[in-house]
CSV table of C-alpha atoms in Angstrom, one decimal:
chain,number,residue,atom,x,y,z
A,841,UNK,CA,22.5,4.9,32.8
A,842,UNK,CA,20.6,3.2,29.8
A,843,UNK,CA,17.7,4.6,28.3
A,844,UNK,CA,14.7,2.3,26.9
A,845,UNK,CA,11.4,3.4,25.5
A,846,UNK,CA,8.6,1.1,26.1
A,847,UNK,CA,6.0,0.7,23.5
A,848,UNK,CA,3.0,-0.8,25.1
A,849,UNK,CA,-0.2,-0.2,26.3
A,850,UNK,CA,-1.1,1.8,29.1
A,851,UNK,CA,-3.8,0.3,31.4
A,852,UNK,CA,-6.0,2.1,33.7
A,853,UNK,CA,-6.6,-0.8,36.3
A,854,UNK,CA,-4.6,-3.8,36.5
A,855,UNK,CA,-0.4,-4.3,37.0
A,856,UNK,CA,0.3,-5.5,32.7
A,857,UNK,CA,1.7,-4.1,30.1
A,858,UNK,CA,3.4,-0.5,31.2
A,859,UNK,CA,2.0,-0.3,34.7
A,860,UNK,CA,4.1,-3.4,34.9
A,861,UNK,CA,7.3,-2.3,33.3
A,862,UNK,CA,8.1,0.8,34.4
A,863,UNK,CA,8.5,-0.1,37.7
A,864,UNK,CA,10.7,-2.6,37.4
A,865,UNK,CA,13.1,-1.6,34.7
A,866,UNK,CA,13.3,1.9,36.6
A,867,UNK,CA,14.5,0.1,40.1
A,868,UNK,CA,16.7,-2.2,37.9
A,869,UNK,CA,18.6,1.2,37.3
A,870,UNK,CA,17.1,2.0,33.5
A,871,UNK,CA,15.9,5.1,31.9
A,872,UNK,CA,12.4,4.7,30.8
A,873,UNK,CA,10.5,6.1,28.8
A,874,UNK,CA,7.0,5.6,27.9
A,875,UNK,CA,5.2,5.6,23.8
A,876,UNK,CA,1.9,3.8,24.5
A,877,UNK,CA,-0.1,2.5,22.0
A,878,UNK,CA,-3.4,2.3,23.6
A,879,UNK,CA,-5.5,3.4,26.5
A,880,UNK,CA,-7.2,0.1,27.9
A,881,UNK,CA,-9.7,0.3,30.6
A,882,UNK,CA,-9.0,-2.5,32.6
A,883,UNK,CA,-7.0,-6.3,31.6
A,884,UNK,CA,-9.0,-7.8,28.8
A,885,UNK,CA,-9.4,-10.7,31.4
A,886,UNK,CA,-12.7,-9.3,32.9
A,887,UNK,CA,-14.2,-9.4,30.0
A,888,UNK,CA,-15.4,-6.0,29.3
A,889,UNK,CA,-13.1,-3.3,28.2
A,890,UNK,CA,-12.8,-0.5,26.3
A,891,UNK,CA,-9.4,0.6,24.2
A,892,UNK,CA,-8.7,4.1,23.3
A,893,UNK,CA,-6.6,4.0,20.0
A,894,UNK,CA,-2.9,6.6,20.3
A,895,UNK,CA,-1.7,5.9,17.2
A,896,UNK,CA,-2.1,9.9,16.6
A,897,UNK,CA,-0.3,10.2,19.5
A,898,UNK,CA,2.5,8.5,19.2
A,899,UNK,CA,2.7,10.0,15.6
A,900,UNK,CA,3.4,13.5,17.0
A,901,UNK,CA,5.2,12.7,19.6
A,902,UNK,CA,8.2,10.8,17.9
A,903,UNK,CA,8.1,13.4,16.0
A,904,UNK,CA,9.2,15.9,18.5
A,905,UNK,CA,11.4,13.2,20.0
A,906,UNK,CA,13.4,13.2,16.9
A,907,UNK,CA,12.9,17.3,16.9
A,908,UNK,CA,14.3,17.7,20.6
A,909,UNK,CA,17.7,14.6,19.5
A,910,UNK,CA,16.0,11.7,22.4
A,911,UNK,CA,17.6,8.9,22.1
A,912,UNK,CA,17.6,5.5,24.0
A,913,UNK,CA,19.7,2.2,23.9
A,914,UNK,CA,16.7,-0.3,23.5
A,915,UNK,CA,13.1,0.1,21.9
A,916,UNK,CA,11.0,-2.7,23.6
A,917,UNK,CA,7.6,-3.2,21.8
A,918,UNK,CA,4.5,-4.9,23.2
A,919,UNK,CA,0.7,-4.4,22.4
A,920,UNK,CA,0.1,-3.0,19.1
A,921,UNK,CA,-3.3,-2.3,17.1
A,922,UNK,CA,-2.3,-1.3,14.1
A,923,UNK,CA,0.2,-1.4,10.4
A,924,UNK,CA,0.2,2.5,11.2
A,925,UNK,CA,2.1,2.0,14.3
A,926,UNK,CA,4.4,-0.6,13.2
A,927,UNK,CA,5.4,2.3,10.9
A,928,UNK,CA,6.1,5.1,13.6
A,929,UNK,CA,7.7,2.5,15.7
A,930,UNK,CA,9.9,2.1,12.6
A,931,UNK,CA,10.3,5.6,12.2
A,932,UNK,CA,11.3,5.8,16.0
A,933,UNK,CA,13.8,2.8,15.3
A,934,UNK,CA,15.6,5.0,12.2
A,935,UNK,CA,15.7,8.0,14.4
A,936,UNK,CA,18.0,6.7,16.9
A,937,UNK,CA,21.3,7.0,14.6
A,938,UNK,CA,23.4,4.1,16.3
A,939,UNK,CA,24.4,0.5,15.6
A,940,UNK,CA,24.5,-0.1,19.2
A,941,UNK,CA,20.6,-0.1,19.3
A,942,UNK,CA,18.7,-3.0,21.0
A,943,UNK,CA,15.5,-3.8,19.6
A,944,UNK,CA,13.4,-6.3,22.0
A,945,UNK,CA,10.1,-7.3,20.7
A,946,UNK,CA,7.0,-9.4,22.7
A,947,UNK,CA,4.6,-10.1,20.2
A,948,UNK,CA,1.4,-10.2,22.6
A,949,UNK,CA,-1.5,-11.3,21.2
A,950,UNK,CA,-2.8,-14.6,22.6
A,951,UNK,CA,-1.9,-17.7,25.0
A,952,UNK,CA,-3.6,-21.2,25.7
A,953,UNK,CA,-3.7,-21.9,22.0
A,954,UNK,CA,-6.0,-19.2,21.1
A,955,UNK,CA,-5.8,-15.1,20.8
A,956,UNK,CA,-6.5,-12.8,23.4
A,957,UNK,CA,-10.2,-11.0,23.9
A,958,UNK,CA,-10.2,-9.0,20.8
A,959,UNK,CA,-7.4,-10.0,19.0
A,960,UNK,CA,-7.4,-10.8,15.3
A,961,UNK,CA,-5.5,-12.4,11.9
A,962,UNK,CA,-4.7,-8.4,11.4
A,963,UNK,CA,-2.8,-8.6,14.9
A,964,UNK,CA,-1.4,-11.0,13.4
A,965,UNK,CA,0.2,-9.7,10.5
A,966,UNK,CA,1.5,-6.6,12.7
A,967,UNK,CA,3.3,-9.1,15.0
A,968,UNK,CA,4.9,-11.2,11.8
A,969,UNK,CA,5.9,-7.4,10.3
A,970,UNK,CA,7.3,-5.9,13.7
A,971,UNK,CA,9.2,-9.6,14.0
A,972,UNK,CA,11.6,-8.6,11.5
A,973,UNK,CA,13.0,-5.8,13.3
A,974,UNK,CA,13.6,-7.8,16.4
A,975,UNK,CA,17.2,-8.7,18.5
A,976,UNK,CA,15.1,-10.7,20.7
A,977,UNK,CA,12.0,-11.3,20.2
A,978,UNK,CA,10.2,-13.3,23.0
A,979,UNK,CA,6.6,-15.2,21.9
A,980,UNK,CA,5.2,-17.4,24.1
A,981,UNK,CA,4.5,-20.8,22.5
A,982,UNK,CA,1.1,-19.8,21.3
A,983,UNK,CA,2.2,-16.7,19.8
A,984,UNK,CA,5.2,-18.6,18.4
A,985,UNK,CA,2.3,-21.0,16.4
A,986,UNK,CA,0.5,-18.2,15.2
A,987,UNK,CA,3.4,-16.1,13.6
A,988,UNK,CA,4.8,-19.5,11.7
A,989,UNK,CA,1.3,-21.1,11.5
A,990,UNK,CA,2.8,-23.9,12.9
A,991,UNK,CA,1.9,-26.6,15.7
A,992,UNK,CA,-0.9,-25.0,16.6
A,993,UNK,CA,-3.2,-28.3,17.9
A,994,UNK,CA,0.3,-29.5,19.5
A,995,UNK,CA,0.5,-29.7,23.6
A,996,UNK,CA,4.0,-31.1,22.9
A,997,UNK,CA,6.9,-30.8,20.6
A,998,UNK,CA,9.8,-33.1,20.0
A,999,UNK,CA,13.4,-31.5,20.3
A,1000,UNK,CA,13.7,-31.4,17.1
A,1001,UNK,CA,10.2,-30.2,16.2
A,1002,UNK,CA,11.2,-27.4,18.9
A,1003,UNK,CA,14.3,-26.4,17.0
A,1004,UNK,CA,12.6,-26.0,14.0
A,1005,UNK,CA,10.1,-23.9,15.4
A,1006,UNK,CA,12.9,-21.6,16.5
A,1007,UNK,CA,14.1,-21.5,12.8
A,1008,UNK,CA,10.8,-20.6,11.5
A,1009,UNK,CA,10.5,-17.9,14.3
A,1010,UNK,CA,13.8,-16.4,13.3
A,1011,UNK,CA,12.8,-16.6,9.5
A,1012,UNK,CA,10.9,-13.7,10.4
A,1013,UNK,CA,14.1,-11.8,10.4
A,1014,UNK,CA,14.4,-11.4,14.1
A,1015,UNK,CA,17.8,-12.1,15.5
A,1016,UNK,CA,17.8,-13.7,18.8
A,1017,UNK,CA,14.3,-16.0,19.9
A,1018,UNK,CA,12.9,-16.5,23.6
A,1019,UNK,CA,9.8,-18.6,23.2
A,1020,UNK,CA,8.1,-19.1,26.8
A,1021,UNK,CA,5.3,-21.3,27.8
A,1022,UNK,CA,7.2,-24.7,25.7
A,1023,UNK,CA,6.6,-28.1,26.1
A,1024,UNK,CA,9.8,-30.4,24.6
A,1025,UNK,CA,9.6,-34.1,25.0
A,1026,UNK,CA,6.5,-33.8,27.8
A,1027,UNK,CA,9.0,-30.9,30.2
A,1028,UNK,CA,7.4,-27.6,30.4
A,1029,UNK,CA,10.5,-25.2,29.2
A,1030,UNK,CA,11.4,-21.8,27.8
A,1031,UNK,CA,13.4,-22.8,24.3
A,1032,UNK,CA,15.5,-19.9,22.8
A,1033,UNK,CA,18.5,-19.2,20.1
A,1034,UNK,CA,21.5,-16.3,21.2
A,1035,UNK,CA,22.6,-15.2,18.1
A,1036,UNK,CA,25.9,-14.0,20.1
A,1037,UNK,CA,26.4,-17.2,20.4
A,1038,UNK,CA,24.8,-18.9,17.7
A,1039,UNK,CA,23.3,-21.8,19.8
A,1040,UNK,CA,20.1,-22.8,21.0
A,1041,UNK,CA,19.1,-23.5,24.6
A,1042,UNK,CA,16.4,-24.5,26.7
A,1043,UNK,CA,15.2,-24.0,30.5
A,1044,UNK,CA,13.0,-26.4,32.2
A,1045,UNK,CA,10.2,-25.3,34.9
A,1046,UNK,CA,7.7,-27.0,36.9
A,1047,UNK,CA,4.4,-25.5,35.9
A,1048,UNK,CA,2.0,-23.7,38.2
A,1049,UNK,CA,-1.5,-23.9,37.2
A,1050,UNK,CA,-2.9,-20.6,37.5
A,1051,UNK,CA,-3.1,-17.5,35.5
A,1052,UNK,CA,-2.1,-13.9,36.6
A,1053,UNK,CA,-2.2,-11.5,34.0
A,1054,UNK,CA,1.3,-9.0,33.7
A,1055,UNK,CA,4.1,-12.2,34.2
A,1056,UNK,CA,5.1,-12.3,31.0
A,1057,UNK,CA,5.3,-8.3,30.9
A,1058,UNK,CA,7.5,-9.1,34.3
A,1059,UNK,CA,9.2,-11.7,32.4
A,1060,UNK,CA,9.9,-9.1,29.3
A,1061,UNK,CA,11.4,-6.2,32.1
A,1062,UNK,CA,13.1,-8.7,34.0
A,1063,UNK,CA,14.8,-10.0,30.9
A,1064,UNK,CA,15.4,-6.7,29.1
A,1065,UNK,CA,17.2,-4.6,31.9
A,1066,UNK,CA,19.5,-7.9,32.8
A,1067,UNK,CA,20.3,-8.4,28.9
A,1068,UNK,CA,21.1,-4.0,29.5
A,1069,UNK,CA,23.1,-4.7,32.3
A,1070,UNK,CA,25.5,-6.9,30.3
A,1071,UNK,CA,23.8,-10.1,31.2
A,1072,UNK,CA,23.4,-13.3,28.5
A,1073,UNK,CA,20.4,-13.9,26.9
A,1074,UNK,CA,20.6,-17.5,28.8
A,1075,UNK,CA,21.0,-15.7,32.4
A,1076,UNK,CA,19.2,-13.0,31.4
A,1077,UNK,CA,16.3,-15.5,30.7
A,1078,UNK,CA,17.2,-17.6,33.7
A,1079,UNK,CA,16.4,-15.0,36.2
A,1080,UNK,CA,13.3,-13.9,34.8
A,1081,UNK,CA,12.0,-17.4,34.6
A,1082,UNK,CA,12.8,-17.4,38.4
A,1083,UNK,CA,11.9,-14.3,39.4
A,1084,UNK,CA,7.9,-15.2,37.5
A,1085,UNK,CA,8.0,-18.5,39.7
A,1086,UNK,CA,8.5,-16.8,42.8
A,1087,UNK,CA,6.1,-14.2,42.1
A,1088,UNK,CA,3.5,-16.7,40.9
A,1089,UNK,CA,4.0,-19.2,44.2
A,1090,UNK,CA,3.7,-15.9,46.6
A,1091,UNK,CA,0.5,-14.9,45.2
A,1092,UNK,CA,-1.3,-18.8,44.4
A,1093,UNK,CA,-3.9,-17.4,46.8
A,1094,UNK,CA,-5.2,-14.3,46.3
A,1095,UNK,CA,-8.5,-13.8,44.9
A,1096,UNK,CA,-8.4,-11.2,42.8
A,1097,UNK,CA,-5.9,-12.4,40.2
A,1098,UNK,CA,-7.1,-10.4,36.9
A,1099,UNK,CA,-5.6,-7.4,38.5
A,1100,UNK,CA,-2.3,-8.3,38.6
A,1101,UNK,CA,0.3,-8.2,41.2
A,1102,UNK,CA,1.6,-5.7,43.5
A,1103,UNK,CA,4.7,-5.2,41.6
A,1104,UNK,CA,5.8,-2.2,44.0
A,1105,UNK,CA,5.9,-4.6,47.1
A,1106,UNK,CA,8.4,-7.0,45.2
A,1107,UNK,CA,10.9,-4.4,44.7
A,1108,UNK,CA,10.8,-2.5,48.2
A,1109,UNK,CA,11.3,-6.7,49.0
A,1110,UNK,CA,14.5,-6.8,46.4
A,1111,UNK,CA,12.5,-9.5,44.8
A,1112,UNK,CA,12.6,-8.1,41.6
């Protein structure tokens, strides 16, 4: 069985970050464990939120991970609030002693062209720093802009405009790119480079209007445990891209959409 540890945040109403991961990487047959980086109330959608900071936390307990010899096959990295944890997630990295070590980084700090509720330029210079340790690293497009200060008034790109935003991403050091939320030529796409394969791709989708918060962390577990299970970063991506849409079309209705969705349901379903 693979291990993972999940760096994220940990909310305390609504199916993102953690809530959302650990569910499904555990039914796709991965061992996780948990750092998180923050204690947030409730999904910064509503508003009003308050966010307990565990960079102590996290400081003692990697600490006494490296003491007791945990390891894991992939760090995954999502919400961060400070340089101080980039550097005990780079102390966790150095601790793990193997080559073999997958390193899967979501940069989350904004979307729709502009940064999340309480997100700032120090966000992100964290994101552009923790970038450099990445395998995969998987910004949506407006996260892309931000970290390469590029295209940000663009709605969107030409294909060749789109591979070099992919360049710049990588020129951040990380190896492999997944950059969601596209738009190439007028086709809403996910555009991406495997470094296994040294070739870019892309993946068209019809866009759904509508915002739930959580898909992309569905998108990130979905993606991660497939690419552990020996699947290519292009299937790997496929299926998550899918498995979103499905999600997304199944819930169009329901009213109360900052919470999330009922992740649990989807996988007693085999959806996810």
């Amino acid at each position: 069985m693979k291990k993972i540890c999940c760096v994220n945040d940990m909310p305390g109403v609504g199916k993102i970050a953690l809530s959302a991961m650990i569910p499904i990487l555990s039914a796709k047959g991965i061992d996780v464990a948990s750092l998180p980086t923050a204690l947030v109330s409730n999904t910064l959608d509503f508003g009003k939120f308050d966010i307990l900071d565990t960079t102590d936390y996290m400081e003692k307990t990697v600490d006494i991970w490296h003491d007791l010899g945990f390891r894991f096959d992939c760090i995954s990295t999502g919400f961060m609030i400070s340089p101080k944890q980039i550097n005990i997630v780079e102390r966790l990295i150095n601790n793990q002693d193997t080559d073999n070590l997958l390193v899967v980084v979501d940069p989350i700090m904004g979307d729709e062209g502009k940064l999340y509720n309480g997100m700032t330029d120090n966000n992100v210079a964290i994101m552009r720093k923790l970038s450099s340790y990445a395998d995969i690293l998987i910004p949506n497009f407006t996260e892309a802009c931000f970290l390469t200060n590029h295209f940000y008034s663009r709605d969107t790109l030409s294909q060749d405009e789109a591979d070099k935003l992919i360049e710049r991403v990588r020129q951040l050091g990380s190896k492999s790119v997944v950059i969601t939320s596209t738009s190439v030529n007028g086709e809403n796409c996910v555009i991406g480079y495997d470094h296994t394969k040294d070739e870019n791709f892309k993946i068209g989708f019809e866009l759904i209007d509508v915002r739930f918060p959580g898909t992309g962390d569905i998108f990130s577990a979905v993606l991660v445990s497939d690419v552990l299970n020996g699947e290519s970063l292009y299937d790997a991506t496929k299926h998550a891209m899918e498995t979103v849409r499905i999600i997304i079309i199944d819930n169009l209705d329901k009213k109360e959409k900052f919470f999330g969705v009922d992740i649990e349901r989807y996988i007693s379903e085999g959806k996810l």
